[in-house]
Short mmCIF file of C-alpha atoms and ligand atoms in Angstrom, two decimals:
data_model
loop_
_atom_site.label_atom_id
_atom_site.label_comp_id
_atom_site.label_asym_id
_atom_site.label_seq_id
_atom_site.Cartn_x
_atom_site.Cartn_y
_atom_site.Cartn_z
CA UNK A 1 -10.04 -11.33 55.70
CA UNK A 2 -12.16 -9.78 52.92
CA UNK A 3 -11.87 -11.33 49.41
CA UNK A 4 -10.49 -8.33 47.44
CA UNK A 5 -10.20 -10.45 44.20
CA UNK A 6 -11.17 -13.64 42.68
CA UNK A 7 -8.25 -16.05 43.01
CA UNK A 8 -9.58 -18.71 40.81
CA UNK A 9 -8.67 -16.64 37.86
CA UNK A 10 -5.19 -17.23 36.60
CA UNK A 11 -4.77 -16.06 32.98
CA UNK A 12 -1.24 -17.51 33.05
CA UNK A 13 -2.75 -20.90 32.67
CA UNK A 14 -3.43 -20.22 28.73
CA UNK A 15 0.12 -19.19 28.56
CA UNK A 16 1.86 -22.19 30.28
CA UNK A 17 3.22 -24.04 27.36
CA UNK A 18 3.82 -23.47 23.53
CA UNK A 19 0.73 -25.89 22.41
CA UNK A 20 -1.71 -24.05 24.70
CA UNK A 21 -0.54 -20.59 23.34
CA UNK A 22 -1.10 -21.91 20.01
CA UNK A 23 -4.33 -23.13 20.71
CA UNK A 24 -5.65 -19.65 22.08
CA UNK A 25 -3.61 -17.46 19.66
CA UNK A 26 -6.04 -14.92 18.12
CA UNK A 27 -4.52 -13.60 15.14
CA UNK A 28 -2.47 -15.49 12.52
CA UNK A 29 -0.63 -13.89 9.83
CA UNK A 30 -0.44 -15.79 6.66
CA UNK A 31 0.67 -15.07 3.02
CA UNK A 32 -2.98 -14.50 2.02
CA UNK A 33 -2.65 -11.31 3.90
CA UNK A 34 0.27 -9.88 2.27
CA UNK A 35 0.62 -7.49 -0.82
CA UNK A 36 4.09 -6.77 -2.23
CA UNK A 37 4.70 -3.57 -3.37
CA UNK A 38 7.43 -3.04 -6.24
CA UNK A 39 9.21 -0.33 -7.88
CA UNK A 40 9.60 -0.68 -11.49
CA UNK A 41 12.25 0.75 -13.89
CA UNK A 42 12.40 1.36 -17.76
CA UNK A 43 14.76 -0.64 -20.00
CA UNK A 44 16.53 -3.91 -19.58
CA UNK A 45 18.70 -5.67 -17.03
CA UNK A 46 18.35 -2.82 -14.68
CA UNK A 47 18.55 -3.29 -10.94
CA UNK A 48 19.13 -0.37 -8.49
CA UNK A 49 19.09 -0.49 -4.64
CA UNK A 50 17.04 1.98 -3.05
CA UNK A 51 19.55 3.67 -0.59
CA UNK A 52 16.94 4.51 2.09
CA UNK A 53 15.76 1.04 2.06
CA UNK A 54 18.29 -1.59 2.86
CA UNK A 55 17.48 -4.88 0.68
CA UNK A 56 14.95 -3.16 -1.64
CA UNK A 57 15.61 -2.92 -5.12
CA UNK A 58 14.08 -1.63 -8.25
CA UNK A 59 14.03 -3.71 -11.33
CA UNK A 60 13.39 -3.57 -14.83
CA UNK A 61 10.46 -5.69 -16.04
CA UNK A 62 13.14 -8.57 -17.27
CA UNK A 63 14.65 -8.69 -13.97
CA UNK A 64 11.12 -8.37 -12.02
CA UNK A 65 9.70 -11.44 -13.53
CA UNK A 66 11.58 -14.01 -11.63
CA UNK A 67 11.26 -12.03 -8.29
CA UNK A 68 7.50 -12.01 -8.83
CA UNK A 69 7.73 -15.95 -9.66
CA UNK A 70 9.85 -16.45 -6.58
CA UNK A 71 7.23 -14.67 -4.46
CA UNK A 72 4.35 -16.42 -6.18
CA UNK A 73 5.91 -19.69 -5.47
CA UNK A 74 6.31 -18.60 -1.74
CA UNK A 75 2.43 -17.96 -1.80
CA UNK A 76 2.31 -14.33 -2.52
CA UNK A 77 -1.07 -13.50 -4.18
CA UNK A 78 -0.93 -9.82 -4.55
CA UNK A 79 1.45 -7.06 -5.97
CA UNK A 80 1.43 -3.31 -5.80
CA UNK A 81 2.97 -1.55 -8.76
CA UNK A 82 4.86 1.57 -8.85
CA UNK A 83 6.81 3.11 -11.94
CA UNK A 84 10.03 5.05 -11.55
CA UNK A 85 9.51 7.66 -14.58
CA UNK A 86 12.75 9.44 -15.92
CA UNK A 87 12.65 13.31 -15.59
CA UNK A 88 12.38 13.96 -19.11
CA UNK A 89 9.02 12.31 -19.18
CA UNK A 90 7.69 14.41 -16.39
CA UNK A 91 5.58 17.20 -17.11
CA UNK A 92 2.65 19.46 -15.70
CA UNK A 93 -0.27 17.01 -16.79
CA UNK A 94 1.51 13.62 -16.21
CA UNK A 95 1.04 12.79 -19.85
CA UNK A 96 3.10 9.45 -19.57
CA UNK A 97 0.68 8.33 -17.19
CA UNK A 98 -1.72 8.07 -20.12
CA UNK A 99 0.78 6.38 -22.63
CA UNK A 100 -0.59 2.85 -23.47
CA UNK A 101 2.78 1.73 -24.15
CA UNK A 102 4.32 3.19 -20.70
CA UNK A 103 6.07 1.30 -18.25
CA UNK A 104 2.83 0.84 -16.18
CA UNK A 105 0.60 -0.57 -18.67
CA UNK A 106 3.51 -2.68 -20.07
CA UNK A 107 3.99 -4.28 -16.51
CA UNK A 108 0.49 -5.29 -15.94
CA UNK A 109 0.22 -6.92 -19.49
CA UNK A 110 3.30 -9.01 -18.96
CA UNK A 111 2.68 -9.84 -15.33
CA UNK A 112 -0.97 -10.73 -16.10
CA UNK A 113 0.32 -13.05 -18.94
CA UNK A 114 2.97 -14.90 -16.86
CA UNK A 115 1.08 -15.06 -13.74
CA UNK A 116 -2.66 -14.56 -14.22
CA UNK A 117 -3.83 -15.49 -10.70
CA UNK A 118 -1.51 -12.80 -9.11
CA UNK A 119 -3.89 -9.65 -8.12
CA UNK A 120 -2.31 -6.50 -9.43
CA UNK A 121 -2.99 -3.20 -7.52
CA UNK A 122 -2.31 -0.51 -9.81
CA UNK A 123 -1.36 2.87 -8.23
CA UNK A 124 -3.37 5.92 -9.77
CA UNK A 125 -2.05 9.40 -8.77
CA UNK A 126 0.07 11.93 -10.68
CA UNK A 127 2.97 12.21 -8.73
CA UNK A 128 5.50 9.89 -10.20
CA UNK A 129 4.67 11.34 -13.69
CA UNK A 130 4.27 15.21 -12.40
CA UNK A 131 7.07 17.75 -12.86
CA UNK A 132 5.82 19.33 -9.65
CA UNK A 133 5.85 15.79 -7.77
CA UNK A 134 2.40 16.37 -6.70
CA UNK A 135 -0.61 13.86 -6.71
CA UNK A 136 -2.81 16.46 -8.39
CA UNK A 137 -2.86 18.98 -11.11
CA UNK A 138 -0.71 22.49 -9.84
CA UNK A 139 -1.76 25.91 -11.06
CA UNK A 140 -0.44 29.04 -9.22
CA UNK A 141 0.80 26.94 -6.62
CA UNK A 142 -2.62 25.38 -6.14
CA UNK A 143 -3.68 21.65 -6.22
CA UNK A 144 -6.74 21.91 -8.47
CA UNK A 145 -9.13 18.80 -7.61
CA UNK A 146 -11.60 19.10 -10.29
CA UNK A 147 -9.03 19.72 -12.99
CA UNK A 148 -7.26 16.62 -11.59
CA UNK A 149 -10.27 14.02 -11.76
CA UNK A 150 -10.22 13.42 -15.57
CA UNK A 151 -6.52 12.77 -15.56
CA UNK A 152 -6.80 10.30 -13.01
CA UNK A 153 -9.84 8.64 -14.86
CA UNK A 154 -7.70 8.31 -18.12
CA UNK A 155 -4.83 6.96 -16.35
CA UNK A 156 -7.58 4.50 -14.60
CA UNK A 157 -8.86 3.33 -17.91
CA UNK A 158 -5.15 2.95 -19.63
CA UNK A 159 -4.34 0.31 -16.71
CA UNK A 160 -7.81 -1.23 -16.79
CA UNK A 161 -7.17 -2.08 -20.57
CA UNK A 162 -3.79 -3.41 -19.68
CA UNK A 163 -5.44 -5.85 -17.23
CA UNK A 164 -5.37 -4.16 -13.87
CA UNK A 165 -7.21 -6.05 -11.33
CA UNK A 166 -7.76 -3.21 -8.67
CA UNK A 167 -7.11 0.69 -9.82
CA UNK A 168 -5.59 2.14 -6.67
CA UNK A 169 -6.02 5.78 -6.39
CA UNK A 170 -3.60 7.26 -3.96
CA UNK A 171 -4.05 10.86 -4.53
CA UNK A 172 -6.70 11.89 -1.83
CA UNK A 173 -8.60 14.19 -4.35
CA UNK A 174 -12.33 14.55 -3.46
CA UNK A 175 -14.85 12.64 -5.43
CA UNK A 176 -11.99 10.71 -7.55
CA UNK A 177 -13.67 7.37 -6.53
CA UNK A 178 -16.97 8.11 -7.83
CA UNK A 179 -15.23 9.41 -11.00
CA UNK A 180 -12.98 6.54 -11.77
CA UNK A 181 -16.05 4.04 -11.01
CA UNK A 182 -18.30 5.90 -13.57
CA UNK A 183 -15.28 6.09 -16.12
CA UNK A 184 -14.48 2.25 -15.61
CA UNK A 185 -18.22 1.51 -16.04
CA UNK A 186 -18.94 3.69 -19.06
CA UNK A 187 -16.09 1.73 -20.89
CA UNK A 188 -17.12 -1.89 -19.76
CA UNK A 189 -14.69 -2.35 -17.09
CA UNK A 190 -17.28 -3.12 -14.18
CA UNK A 191 -15.37 -6.18 -13.19
CA UNK A 192 -12.18 -4.08 -12.30
CA UNK A 193 -12.06 -3.12 -8.66
CA UNK A 194 -10.94 -0.04 -7.01
CA UNK A 195 -8.60 -0.23 -3.95
CA UNK A 196 -8.93 3.40 -2.33
CA UNK A 197 -6.26 5.06 -0.23
CA UNK A 198 -8.86 6.24 1.70
CA UNK A 199 -7.53 7.29 4.81
CA UNK A 200 -3.95 8.62 3.81
CA UNK A 201 -2.20 10.79 6.23
CA UNK A 202 0.47 13.71 5.23
CA UNK A 203 3.30 11.28 6.76
CA UNK A 204 7.14 11.80 7.11
CA UNK A 205 7.24 7.90 7.01
CA UNK A 206 7.04 8.11 2.99
CA UNK A 207 10.54 9.76 2.84
CA UNK A 208 12.46 6.90 1.50
CA UNK A 209 9.39 5.96 -1.24
CA UNK A 210 9.91 9.18 -2.36
CA UNK A 211 13.66 8.73 -2.72
CA UNK A 212 12.83 5.47 -4.50
CA UNK A 213 10.66 7.32 -7.17
CA UNK A 214 12.61 10.45 -7.10
CA UNK A 215 9.21 11.92 -6.56
CA UNK A 216 9.63 14.42 -3.63
CA UNK A 217 6.74 17.19 -4.06
CA UNK A 218 7.63 20.76 -4.54
CA UNK A 219 6.15 22.06 -1.14
CA UNK A 220 3.86 19.73 0.78
CA UNK A 221 0.83 17.57 0.53
CA UNK A 222 -1.09 18.88 3.52
CA UNK A 223 -3.89 20.31 1.31
CA UNK A 224 -5.02 16.84 0.24
CA UNK A 225 -3.47 14.17 2.55
CA UNK A 226 -5.06 13.90 6.35
CA UNK A 227 -3.56 15.50 9.21
CA UNK A 228 -1.81 13.03 11.48
CA UNK A 229 -3.55 14.48 14.41
CA UNK A 230 -7.09 13.63 13.39
CA UNK A 231 -9.13 10.28 13.90
CA UNK A 232 -12.73 11.34 13.20
CA UNK A 233 -11.87 12.54 9.80
CA UNK A 234 -10.60 9.09 8.55
CA UNK A 235 -14.28 7.80 8.84
CA UNK A 236 -15.55 10.57 6.74
CA UNK A 237 -13.07 9.96 4.22
CA UNK A 238 -14.01 5.94 4.18
CA UNK A 239 -17.38 6.55 4.24
CA UNK A 240 -17.48 8.69 1.28
CA UNK A 241 -15.04 6.43 -0.75
CA UNK A 242 -17.41 3.52 0.06
CA UNK A 243 -20.36 5.73 -1.04
CA UNK A 244 -18.44 6.56 -4.44
CA UNK A 245 -17.80 2.72 -5.08
CA UNK A 246 -14.62 1.69 -3.54
CA UNK A 247 -14.28 -2.07 -3.04
CA UNK A 248 -11.53 -1.95 -0.42
CA UNK A 249 -10.31 1.10 1.74
CA UNK A 250 -6.89 1.44 2.67
CA UNK A 251 -5.34 3.26 5.90
CA UNK A 252 -1.73 4.58 5.25
CA UNK A 253 0.75 4.36 6.96
CA UNK A 254 0.12 1.59 9.19
CA UNK A 255 1.94 1.25 12.58
CA UNK A 256 1.46 4.80 14.03
CA UNK A 257 -2.40 4.56 12.85
CA UNK A 258 -3.54 1.36 14.30
CA UNK A 259 -6.12 3.30 16.06
CA UNK A 260 -7.48 4.44 12.86
CA UNK A 261 -7.67 0.84 11.51
CA UNK A 262 -9.69 -0.23 14.39
CA UNK A 263 -12.10 2.49 14.26
CA UNK A 264 -12.68 1.90 10.63
CA UNK A 265 -12.98 -1.99 11.41
CA UNK A 266 -15.60 -1.33 14.05
CA UNK A 267 -17.76 1.14 11.74
CA UNK A 268 -17.75 -0.59 8.35
CA UNK A 269 -17.92 -4.12 6.71
CA UNK A 270 -15.76 -3.27 3.57
CA UNK A 271 -12.21 -5.10 3.51
CA UNK A 272 -9.39 -2.88 4.99
CA UNK A 273 -5.83 -2.82 3.66
CA UNK A 274 -3.03 -1.19 5.60
CA UNK A 275 0.07 0.25 3.86
CA UNK A 276 3.27 -0.75 6.13
CA UNK A 277 4.91 2.07 4.31
CA UNK A 278 8.66 2.60 3.30
CA UNK A 279 9.67 4.52 6.40
CA UNK A 280 8.31 1.81 8.70
CA UNK A 281 10.09 -0.67 6.29
CA UNK A 282 13.30 0.84 6.91
CA UNK A 283 12.84 1.67 10.73
CA UNK A 284 12.25 -2.16 11.38
CA UNK A 285 15.07 -3.15 8.80
CA UNK A 286 17.60 -1.03 10.57
CA UNK A 287 16.69 -2.40 14.07
CA UNK A 288 17.61 -5.85 12.71
CA UNK A 289 20.63 -4.70 10.65
CA UNK A 290 22.24 -2.99 13.59
CA UNK A 291 21.47 -5.87 15.72
CA UNK A 292 19.38 -3.66 18.18
CA UNK A 293 16.47 -6.09 17.93
CA UNK A 294 15.66 -9.66 16.56
CA UNK A 295 14.93 -8.84 13.07
CA UNK A 296 12.40 -11.54 12.28
CA UNK A 297 10.80 -11.02 15.62
CA UNK A 298 9.93 -7.11 15.11
CA UNK A 299 8.94 -7.84 11.66
CA UNK A 300 6.29 -10.40 12.65
CA UNK A 301 5.25 -8.71 15.50
CA UNK A 302 4.55 -5.71 13.65
CA UNK A 303 2.57 -7.35 11.00
CA UNK A 304 0.68 -9.17 13.45
CA UNK A 305 -0.10 -6.18 15.10
CA UNK A 306 -1.46 -4.54 11.83
CA UNK A 307 -3.69 -7.59 11.33
CA UNK A 308 -4.92 -7.58 14.87
CA UNK A 309 -5.84 -3.96 14.58
CA UNK A 310 -8.32 -5.03 11.66
CA UNK A 311 -6.48 -5.00 8.41
CA UNK A 312 -7.78 -7.83 6.08
CA UNK A 313 -4.54 -6.70 3.66
CA UNK A 314 -1.15 -5.74 4.46
CA UNK A 315 0.81 -4.03 1.96
CA UNK A 316 4.58 -4.49 2.90
CA UNK A 317 7.99 -4.45 1.55
CA UNK A 318 8.75 -7.44 3.69
CA UNK A 319 6.32 -9.82 2.08
CA UNK A 320 8.59 -11.54 -0.51
CA UNK A 321 11.24 -12.27 1.75
CA UNK A 322 9.05 -12.93 4.82
CA UNK A 323 6.61 -15.16 2.91
CA UNK A 324 8.32 -18.35 3.56
CA UNK A 325 8.91 -17.87 7.42
CA UNK A 326 5.15 -17.52 8.02
C1 LIG B 1 1.89 8.70 -3.70
C2 LIG B 1 2.08 7.61 -3.06
C3 LIG B 1 3.09 7.61 -1.94
C4 LIG B 1 3.37 6.46 -1.50
C5 LIG B 1 2.42 5.41 -2.21
N1 LIG B 1 1.94 6.17 -3.14
C6 LIG B 1 3.86 8.93 -1.44
C7 LIG B 1 3.41 9.94 -1.33
O1 LIG B 1 2.05 10.37 -1.00
O2 LIG B 1 3.99 11.05 -1.37
C8 LIG B 1 4.22 5.95 -0.09
C9 LIG B 1 4.39 4.62 -0.01
C10 LIG B 1 5.60 4.29 0.87
O3 LIG B 1 6.08 5.15 1.50
O4 LIG B 1 6.01 3.18 1.05
N2 LIG B 1 0.83 8.88 -4.65
#
């Protein structure tokens, strides 16, 4: 009888019991991998559930602080900040984003004072402050790239002044990383980092986030966010952002884009962040809530898969509640 295969090889030996499985496990998820995104409200004593994200709340700063303290005690080291801006403060040029006493800079100052070793990733984009709901400046229905850059740079400077650790441009305008880096350096903020939303796709999975911020765009974002069908252009975006000075590059969303995370991992040495976005959160939460799957199991498996794909940091709404389960 011919020997058609090697009968000595039995991969199941490495899976025969828990200890063996643990000894050969390749990917280990820890709190050090997680960044917790939070939605912030103006005022005091405000707490609102995000309807499309079961279990996620928007908090005014006084109520956010104890939440952050709890997350920090569990080992969470990173926060991503997103302000909810009332309609009457929105306009064409995102004026409120440059207000040094606005919600974002106020939050940065408070959080850095209370929790100096919690690292703050502060969103830079016009959409929460824009009456057009777009990340860039709109004229005659067009998103004007180069008119947006100075607005983003001013926003970044206000955040840097307040104490941001990583300016996090999520707008996908061309050249904004270089423009912001120069602005920061010219004002002596060379130690403030830039975490670039480098490969950010025009995704339907952002739906619940836009609901949370009441920031749904007029029209779409396809002239600046990437086409979900494209893989090669993600490497172009990442390469440009690294050349322009990004310290960390992000892929967003995460779960439907694991191939992109891996491509980037294989092509650069820069740390990669992946954003497990609002729609992914709701999808996984609803599986658990409706008893369709083991809630803890699907979350752990999904976050582990994002890390296995090559992400160093994972932005996830599960961070706080999941931290002590790791
Ligand atoms: C916009 C921004 C979005 C998210 C973060 N920053 C949405 C968008 O591009 O419309 C989405 C995050 C999420 O869905 O959790 N600058």
